[in-house]
mmCIF file of C-alpha atoms and ligand atoms in Angstrom:
data_model
loop_
_atom_site.group_PDB
_atom_site.id
_atom_site.type_symbol
_atom_site.label_atom_id
_atom_site.label_comp_id
_atom_site.label_asym_id
_atom_site.label_seq_id
_atom_site.Cartn_x
_atom_site.Cartn_y
_atom_site.Cartn_z
ATOM 1 C CA UNK A 133 40.389 13.798 81.171
ATOM 2 C CA UNK A 134 36.716 12.869 81.464
ATOM 3 C CA UNK A 135 34.765 13.016 78.218
ATOM 4 C CA UNK A 136 31.205 14.209 78.641
ATOM 5 C CA UNK A 137 27.909 12.688 77.595
ATOM 6 C CA UNK A 138 26.149 15.003 75.176
ATOM 7 C CA UNK A 139 22.431 15.028 74.471
ATOM 8 C CA UNK A 140 21.346 17.136 71.490
ATOM 9 C CA UNK A 141 17.881 18.649 70.997
ATOM 10 C CA UNK A 142 16.849 20.047 67.634
ATOM 11 C CA UNK A 143 14.463 22.957 67.116
ATOM 12 C CA UNK A 144 13.126 22.502 63.574
ATOM 13 C CA UNK A 145 11.707 26.029 63.286
ATOM 14 C CA UNK A 146 15.091 27.724 63.691
ATOM 15 C CA UNK A 147 17.422 24.809 62.808
ATOM 16 C CA UNK A 148 19.086 25.185 66.210
ATOM 17 C CA UNK A 149 20.704 22.533 68.393
ATOM 18 C CA UNK A 150 20.576 22.824 72.157
ATOM 19 C CA UNK A 151 22.913 20.616 74.169
ATOM 20 C CA UNK A 152 22.799 19.127 77.633
ATOM 21 C CA UNK A 153 26.330 18.169 78.695
ATOM 22 C CA UNK A 154 26.979 15.953 81.717
ATOM 23 C CA UNK A 155 29.217 13.204 83.087
ATOM 24 C CA UNK A 156 26.561 10.673 84.114
ATOM 25 C CA UNK A 157 23.095 10.634 85.719
ATOM 26 C CA UNK A 158 22.887 12.289 89.110
ATOM 27 C CA UNK A 159 25.711 14.783 88.494
ATOM 28 C CA UNK A 160 25.838 18.491 87.536
ATOM 29 C CA UNK A 161 25.135 19.458 83.909
ATOM 30 C CA UNK A 162 25.204 22.469 81.597
ATOM 31 C CA UNK A 163 22.795 23.626 78.875
ATOM 32 C CA UNK A 164 24.205 25.320 75.770
ATOM 33 C CA UNK A 165 22.119 27.569 73.470
ATOM 34 C CA UNK A 166 18.510 26.986 74.472
ATOM 35 C CA UNK A 167 15.486 28.028 72.381
ATOM 36 C CA UNK A 168 12.280 29.780 73.424
ATOM 37 C CA UNK A 169 9.722 29.214 70.675
ATOM 38 C CA UNK A 170 8.343 32.418 69.158
ATOM 39 C CA UNK A 171 5.582 32.843 66.617
ATOM 40 C CA UNK A 172 6.261 36.088 64.717
ATOM 41 C CA UNK A 173 2.721 36.124 63.327
ATOM 42 C CA UNK A 174 1.024 36.343 66.726
ATOM 43 C CA UNK A 175 3.920 37.581 68.887
ATOM 44 C CA UNK A 176 3.408 34.596 71.204
ATOM 45 C CA UNK A 177 6.172 32.702 72.981
ATOM 46 C CA UNK A 178 5.956 29.047 74.008
ATOM 47 C CA UNK A 179 8.274 26.548 75.596
ATOM 48 C CA UNK A 180 7.966 23.201 73.762
ATOM 49 C CA UNK A 181 11.667 23.117 72.855
ATOM 50 C CA UNK A 182 12.899 24.027 76.339
ATOM 51 C CA UNK A 183 10.440 21.662 78.034
ATOM 52 C CA UNK A 184 11.989 18.706 76.203
ATOM 53 C CA UNK A 185 15.386 19.289 77.742
ATOM 54 C CA UNK A 186 13.942 20.150 81.142
ATOM 55 C CA UNK A 187 12.272 16.722 81.186
ATOM 56 C CA UNK A 188 15.550 15.062 80.160
ATOM 57 C CA UNK A 189 17.454 16.833 82.960
ATOM 58 C CA UNK A 190 14.827 15.868 85.517
ATOM 59 C CA UNK A 191 14.631 12.227 84.381
ATOM 60 C CA UNK A 192 18.396 11.865 84.678
ATOM 61 C CA UNK A 193 18.490 13.637 88.037
ATOM 62 C CA UNK A 194 21.012 16.152 86.715
ATOM 63 C CA UNK A 195 21.693 19.389 88.578
ATOM 64 C CA UNK A 196 21.815 22.369 86.237
ATOM 65 C CA UNK A 197 24.973 24.370 86.963
ATOM 66 C CA UNK A 198 25.341 26.657 83.921
ATOM 67 C CA UNK A 199 23.049 27.911 81.158
ATOM 68 C CA UNK A 200 25.509 29.014 78.492
ATOM 69 C CA UNK A 201 25.083 31.068 75.341
ATOM 70 C CA UNK A 202 27.725 30.915 72.620
ATOM 71 C CA UNK A 203 26.576 34.399 71.510
ATOM 72 C CA UNK A 204 23.586 36.747 71.274
ATOM 73 C CA UNK A 205 21.653 34.762 68.684
ATOM 74 C CA UNK A 206 19.930 36.554 65.834
ATOM 75 C CA UNK A 207 17.650 33.727 64.766
ATOM 76 C CA UNK A 208 15.971 32.474 67.933
ATOM 77 C CA UNK A 209 15.053 33.718 71.394
ATOM 78 C CA UNK A 210 16.958 32.234 74.326
ATOM 79 C CA UNK A 211 14.991 30.186 76.860
ATOM 80 C CA UNK A 212 17.666 30.708 79.547
ATOM 81 C CA UNK A 213 15.433 32.579 82.041
ATOM 82 C CA UNK A 214 12.575 30.085 81.539
ATOM 83 C CA UNK A 215 14.915 27.136 82.179
ATOM 84 C CA UNK A 216 16.558 28.849 85.143
ATOM 85 C CA UNK A 217 13.153 29.398 86.744
ATOM 86 C CA UNK A 218 12.475 25.652 86.673
ATOM 87 C CA UNK A 219 15.922 24.229 87.340
ATOM 88 C CA UNK A 220 18.250 26.928 88.681
ATOM 89 C CA UNK A 221 21.735 27.389 87.209
ATOM 90 C CA UNK A 222 23.670 30.500 86.221
ATOM 91 C CA UNK A 223 23.131 32.249 82.868
ATOM 92 C CA UNK A 224 26.469 33.076 81.231
ATOM 93 C CA UNK A 225 27.809 34.533 77.970
ATOM 94 C CA UNK A 226 31.134 35.929 76.712
ATOM 95 C CA UNK A 227 32.057 39.271 78.310
ATOM 96 C CA UNK A 228 32.269 41.016 74.924
ATOM 97 C CA UNK A 229 28.454 40.935 74.999
ATOM 98 C CA UNK A 230 28.923 44.457 76.347
ATOM 99 C CA UNK A 231 30.020 45.595 72.860
ATOM 100 C CA UNK A 232 26.957 43.939 71.314
ATOM 101 C CA UNK A 233 24.691 45.610 73.888
ATOM 102 C CA UNK A 234 26.173 49.034 73.089
ATOM 103 C CA UNK A 235 25.481 48.608 69.362
ATOM 104 C CA UNK A 236 21.901 47.398 69.788
ATOM 105 C CA UNK A 237 21.011 49.854 72.536
ATOM 106 C CA UNK A 238 21.633 52.470 69.841
ATOM 107 C CA UNK A 239 19.860 50.626 67.019
ATOM 108 C CA UNK A 240 16.730 49.935 69.094
ATOM 109 C CA UNK A 241 16.915 53.154 71.134
ATOM 110 C CA UNK A 242 16.478 51.009 74.276
ATOM 111 C CA UNK A 243 15.351 52.602 77.557
ATOM 112 C CA UNK A 244 18.020 54.714 79.322
ATOM 113 C CA UNK A 245 18.058 52.215 82.237
ATOM 114 C CA UNK A 246 19.230 49.418 79.911
ATOM 115 C CA UNK A 247 22.761 48.687 81.115
ATOM 116 C CA UNK A 248 25.513 47.862 78.638
ATOM 117 C CA UNK A 249 27.718 46.165 81.223
ATOM 118 C CA UNK A 250 26.392 42.613 80.754
ATOM 119 C CA UNK A 251 24.782 42.686 84.215
ATOM 120 C CA UNK A 252 21.570 41.094 82.870
ATOM 121 C CA UNK A 253 23.605 37.844 82.826
ATOM 122 C CA UNK A 254 24.646 36.060 86.026
ATOM 123 C CA UNK A 255 28.237 35.652 84.839
ATOM 124 C CA UNK A 256 30.448 36.970 82.037
ATOM 125 C CA UNK A 257 32.865 34.447 80.567
ATOM 126 C CA UNK A 258 36.476 35.175 79.629
ATOM 127 C CA UNK A 259 38.861 33.080 77.582
ATOM 128 C CA UNK A 260 41.310 31.325 79.886
ATOM 129 C CA UNK A 261 38.977 31.338 82.898
ATOM 130 C CA UNK A 262 37.535 27.842 83.181
ATOM 131 C CA UNK A 263 34.104 27.112 84.631
ATOM 132 C CA UNK A 264 33.651 23.928 86.640
ATOM 133 C CA UNK A 265 30.660 21.626 86.986
ATOM 134 C CA UNK A 266 31.108 18.378 88.919
ATOM 135 C CA UNK A 267 34.189 16.581 87.589
ATOM 136 C CA UNK A 268 34.011 18.396 84.260
ATOM 137 C CA UNK A 269 35.426 21.726 83.292
ATOM 138 C CA UNK A 270 34.505 24.223 80.567
ATOM 139 C CA UNK A 271 37.360 25.907 78.762
ATOM 140 C CA UNK A 272 36.012 28.998 76.954
ATOM 141 C CA UNK A 273 37.564 29.883 73.574
ATOM 142 C CA UNK A 274 37.027 33.415 72.212
ATOM 143 C CA UNK A 275 35.909 33.033 68.569
ATOM 144 C CA UNK A 276 34.725 36.424 67.230
ATOM 145 C CA UNK A 277 33.677 36.850 63.597
ATOM 146 C CA UNK A 278 29.977 36.004 63.296
ATOM 147 C CA UNK A 279 29.517 38.463 66.175
ATOM 148 C CA UNK A 280 32.207 40.335 68.129
ATOM 149 C CA UNK A 281 31.329 38.383 71.291
ATOM 150 C CA UNK A 282 31.174 34.734 70.174
ATOM 151 C CA UNK A 283 32.557 32.024 72.449
ATOM 152 C CA UNK A 284 33.121 28.309 71.848
ATOM 153 C CA UNK A 285 33.211 25.924 74.786
ATOM 154 C CA UNK A 286 35.662 23.035 75.105
ATOM 155 C CA UNK A 287 34.485 20.320 77.490
ATOM 156 C CA UNK A 288 36.595 17.132 77.575
ATOM 157 C CA UNK A 289 37.156 15.956 73.987
ATOM 158 C CA UNK A 290 34.267 18.075 72.638
ATOM 159 C CA UNK A 291 34.002 21.670 71.439
ATOM 160 C CA UNK A 292 30.658 23.445 71.077
ATOM 161 C CA UNK A 293 31.544 25.743 68.217
ATOM 162 C CA UNK A 294 28.560 28.131 68.212
ATOM 163 C CA UNK A 295 28.206 30.011 64.920
ATOM 164 C CA UNK A 296 31.681 29.538 63.453
ATOM 165 C CA UNK A 297 31.739 26.294 61.499
ATOM 166 C CA UNK A 298 28.697 24.457 60.210
ATOM 167 C CA UNK A 299 28.737 20.848 58.997
ATOM 168 C CA UNK A 300 31.456 20.398 56.310
ATOM 169 C CA UNK A 301 28.961 20.436 53.410
ATOM 170 C CA UNK A 302 27.321 23.655 54.683
ATOM 171 C CA UNK A 303 30.445 25.675 55.497
ATOM 172 C CA UNK A 304 30.659 28.609 57.896
ATOM 173 C CA UNK A 305 28.540 31.261 59.632
ATOM 174 C CA UNK A 306 27.733 34.648 58.106
ATOM 175 C CA UNK A 307 29.728 37.696 59.191
ATOM 176 C CA UNK A 308 27.519 40.589 58.085
ATOM 177 C CA UNK A 309 25.738 41.419 61.356
ATOM 178 C CA UNK A 310 26.865 44.595 63.189
ATOM 179 C CA UNK A 311 30.393 44.004 64.528
ATOM 180 C CA UNK A 312 30.890 40.888 62.389
ATOM 181 C CA UNK A 313 34.209 40.269 60.610
ATOM 182 C CA UNK A 314 35.151 37.592 58.088
ATOM 183 C CA UNK A 315 38.838 38.123 58.890
ATOM 184 C CA UNK A 316 38.160 37.464 62.560
ATOM 185 C CA UNK A 317 36.021 34.430 61.755
ATOM 186 C CA UNK A 318 38.866 32.939 59.696
ATOM 187 C CA UNK A 319 41.275 33.362 62.623
ATOM 188 C CA UNK A 320 38.732 32.002 65.116
ATOM 189 C CA UNK A 321 38.118 28.913 63.003
ATOM 190 C CA UNK A 322 41.880 28.295 62.776
ATOM 191 C CA UNK A 323 41.899 28.289 66.582
ATOM 192 C CA UNK A 324 39.278 25.529 66.620
ATOM 193 C CA UNK A 325 41.005 23.572 63.852
ATOM 194 C CA UNK A 326 44.299 23.629 65.798
ATOM 195 C CA UNK A 327 42.822 21.101 68.250
ATOM 196 C CA UNK A 328 43.624 17.375 67.794
ATOM 197 C CA UNK A 329 42.079 15.767 64.694
ATOM 198 C CA UNK A 330 39.715 13.533 66.670
ATOM 199 C CA UNK A 331 38.221 16.423 68.717
ATOM 200 C CA UNK A 332 34.429 16.152 68.509
ATOM 201 C CA UNK A 333 32.816 19.345 67.169
ATOM 202 C CA UNK A 334 29.165 20.142 67.930
ATOM 203 C CA UNK A 335 27.317 22.590 65.689
ATOM 204 C CA UNK A 336 24.862 25.267 66.812
ATOM 205 C CA UNK A 337 22.825 24.940 63.594
ATOM 206 C CA UNK A 338 22.462 22.758 60.548
ATOM 207 C CA UNK A 339 20.929 23.776 57.219
ATOM 208 C CA UNK A 340 21.270 20.457 55.408
ATOM 209 C CA UNK A 341 21.137 19.995 51.656
ATOM 210 C CA UNK A 342 18.093 17.996 50.582
ATOM 211 C CA UNK A 343 20.076 14.748 50.248
ATOM 212 C CA UNK A 344 20.877 14.251 53.930
ATOM 213 C CA UNK A 345 19.105 14.445 57.317
ATOM 214 C CA UNK A 346 20.071 17.089 59.894
ATOM 215 C CA UNK A 347 23.394 16.446 61.623
ATOM 216 C CA UNK A 348 25.202 18.155 64.466
ATOM 217 C CA UNK A 349 28.465 16.345 65.155
ATOM 218 C CA UNK A 350 31.712 16.202 63.190
ATOM 219 C CA UNK A 351 35.464 16.309 63.932
ATOM 220 C CA UNK A 352 38.405 18.640 63.423
ATOM 221 C CA UNK A 353 39.841 16.191 60.849
ATOM 222 C CA UNK A 354 36.622 16.139 58.795
ATOM 223 C CA UNK A 355 36.358 19.927 58.821
ATOM 224 C CA UNK A 356 39.972 20.384 57.742
ATOM 225 C CA UNK A 357 39.491 17.922 54.894
ATOM 226 C CA UNK A 358 35.968 18.670 53.666
ATOM 227 C CA UNK A 359 34.594 22.029 54.836
ATOM 228 C CA UNK A 360 33.415 23.694 51.636
ATOM 229 C CA UNK A 361 34.417 27.196 52.799
ATOM 230 C CA UNK A 362 37.545 26.695 54.844
ATOM 231 C CA UNK A 363 39.228 23.309 54.263
ATOM 232 C CA UNK A 364 43.035 22.986 54.446
ATOM 233 C CA UNK A 365 44.706 25.216 51.884
ATOM 234 C CA UNK A 366 42.151 28.066 51.884
ATOM 235 C CA UNK A 367 43.901 31.346 52.710
ATOM 236 C CA UNK A 368 42.412 34.116 54.837
ATOM 237 C CA UNK A 369 42.147 36.284 51.741
ATOM 238 C CA UNK A 370 40.270 33.611 49.758
ATOM 239 C CA UNK A 371 37.941 32.964 52.686
ATOM 240 C CA UNK A 372 37.154 36.644 53.263
ATOM 241 C CA UNK A 373 36.396 37.188 49.577
ATOM 242 C CA UNK A 374 34.037 34.200 49.460
ATOM 243 C CA UNK A 375 32.348 35.074 52.771
ATOM 244 C CA UNK A 376 31.815 38.730 51.892
ATOM 245 C CA UNK A 377 30.358 37.900 48.485
ATOM 246 C CA UNK A 378 28.074 35.230 49.916
ATOM 247 C CA UNK A 379 26.840 37.423 52.789
ATOM 248 C CA UNK A 380 25.601 40.002 50.280
ATOM 249 C CA UNK A 381 23.177 37.359 48.952
ATOM 250 C CA UNK A 382 21.682 36.365 52.339
ATOM 251 C CA UNK A 383 18.411 37.715 53.681
ATOM 252 C CA UNK A 384 18.053 38.727 57.334
ATOM 253 C CA UNK A 385 16.837 35.842 59.540
ATOM 254 C CA UNK A 386 13.048 35.903 60.114
ATOM 255 C CA UNK A 387 13.468 36.300 63.870
ATOM 256 C CA UNK A 388 16.422 38.735 63.810
ATOM 257 C CA UNK A 389 14.631 41.714 65.349
ATOM 258 C CA UNK A 390 12.753 39.872 68.119
ATOM 259 C CA UNK A 391 15.755 37.657 68.925
ATOM 260 C CA UNK A 392 18.321 40.395 69.363
ATOM 261 C CA UNK A 393 16.077 42.558 71.558
ATOM 262 C CA UNK A 394 15.483 39.666 73.930
ATOM 263 C CA UNK A 395 18.921 38.031 73.795
ATOM 264 C CA UNK A 396 20.914 41.175 74.689
ATOM 265 C CA UNK A 397 18.806 41.073 77.886
ATOM 266 C CA UNK A 398 19.956 37.492 78.656
ATOM 267 C CA UNK A 399 16.651 36.168 77.279
ATOM 268 C CA UNK A 400 14.407 38.429 79.379
ATOM 269 C CA UNK A 401 11.673 40.387 77.578
ATOM 270 C CA UNK A 402 11.766 44.219 77.554
ATOM 271 C CA UNK A 403 10.212 45.931 80.591
ATOM 272 C CA UNK A 404 6.405 46.420 80.481
ATOM 273 C CA UNK A 405 4.959 49.718 79.269
ATOM 274 C CA UNK A 406 2.469 51.719 81.366
ATOM 275 C CA UNK A 407 -0.383 49.370 80.382
ATOM 276 C CA UNK A 408 1.532 46.414 81.834
ATOM 277 C CA UNK A 409 2.254 44.884 78.414
ATOM 278 C CA UNK A 410 5.649 44.237 76.837
ATOM 279 C CA UNK A 411 6.525 45.213 73.286
ATOM 280 C CA UNK A 412 9.273 44.539 70.750
ATOM 281 C CA UNK A 413 10.327 47.246 68.300
ATOM 282 C CA UNK A 414 10.865 47.213 64.548
ATOM 283 C CA UNK A 415 13.349 49.913 63.476
ATOM 284 C CA UNK A 416 12.415 51.216 60.021
ATOM 285 C CA UNK A 417 15.105 51.432 57.335
ATOM 286 C CA UNK A 418 17.891 50.925 59.854
ATOM 287 C CA UNK A 419 19.244 47.412 59.253
HETATM 288 FE FE1 LIG B 133 24.114 33.156 65.419
#
């Protein structure tokens, strides 16, 4: 088994990590969970975060094979189309995105032409169907809970966990978005924790306590021992009770509404209106 090189990029506005995964310079690579910067005050997008990783890929002469999403993020816009325009690659997400599209087509009353078959993405990923890039292979793991469509990606000795586990002192992802389920998240996390103890785990976010800097990498062993929400010995029932109680205290993410509308379209903005401009919607008293 070849273990990949992993370069992490941190977006401080949304606490998101984007990863470039590759074997060595001059080989194919993948990008996981990219960020398009968005200023909610002005409605402007910009590409500082994505440009950083584009420069890294170019400097290392990597060929971009896949632009992966672990799920339809609710806290940042995806830069997948922007990155694809510069570097190529196929945009892919778990095939259950179709369920997420159905829910949000209703919530946002999206245009009738909006398809809920995932066809905005170049490829829909299924558990058990590996994706190849160079000498490396991506093994998708279906990990619903935070959303009904979440995937984690195993590449060599590493798993990109998406929004399932956070660093051990932060815990786990919320389960109160439409289609979320704390019971499912518990089962999904057990799937990840059934891998060998020394498996490297890469987080999608970090929300560190004030006494440590941001961190993105841990192991199965550390999570089983120290995760504050789901360490060894916590039952499904205990976890679900804690998660449900905690979710009731959380506010919606600042970028929830813009993010979802763009991310169910694979990162593309909504179609222009008859004045040529594109708009995002805010549903009143719905969420
Ligand atoms: Fe998320």
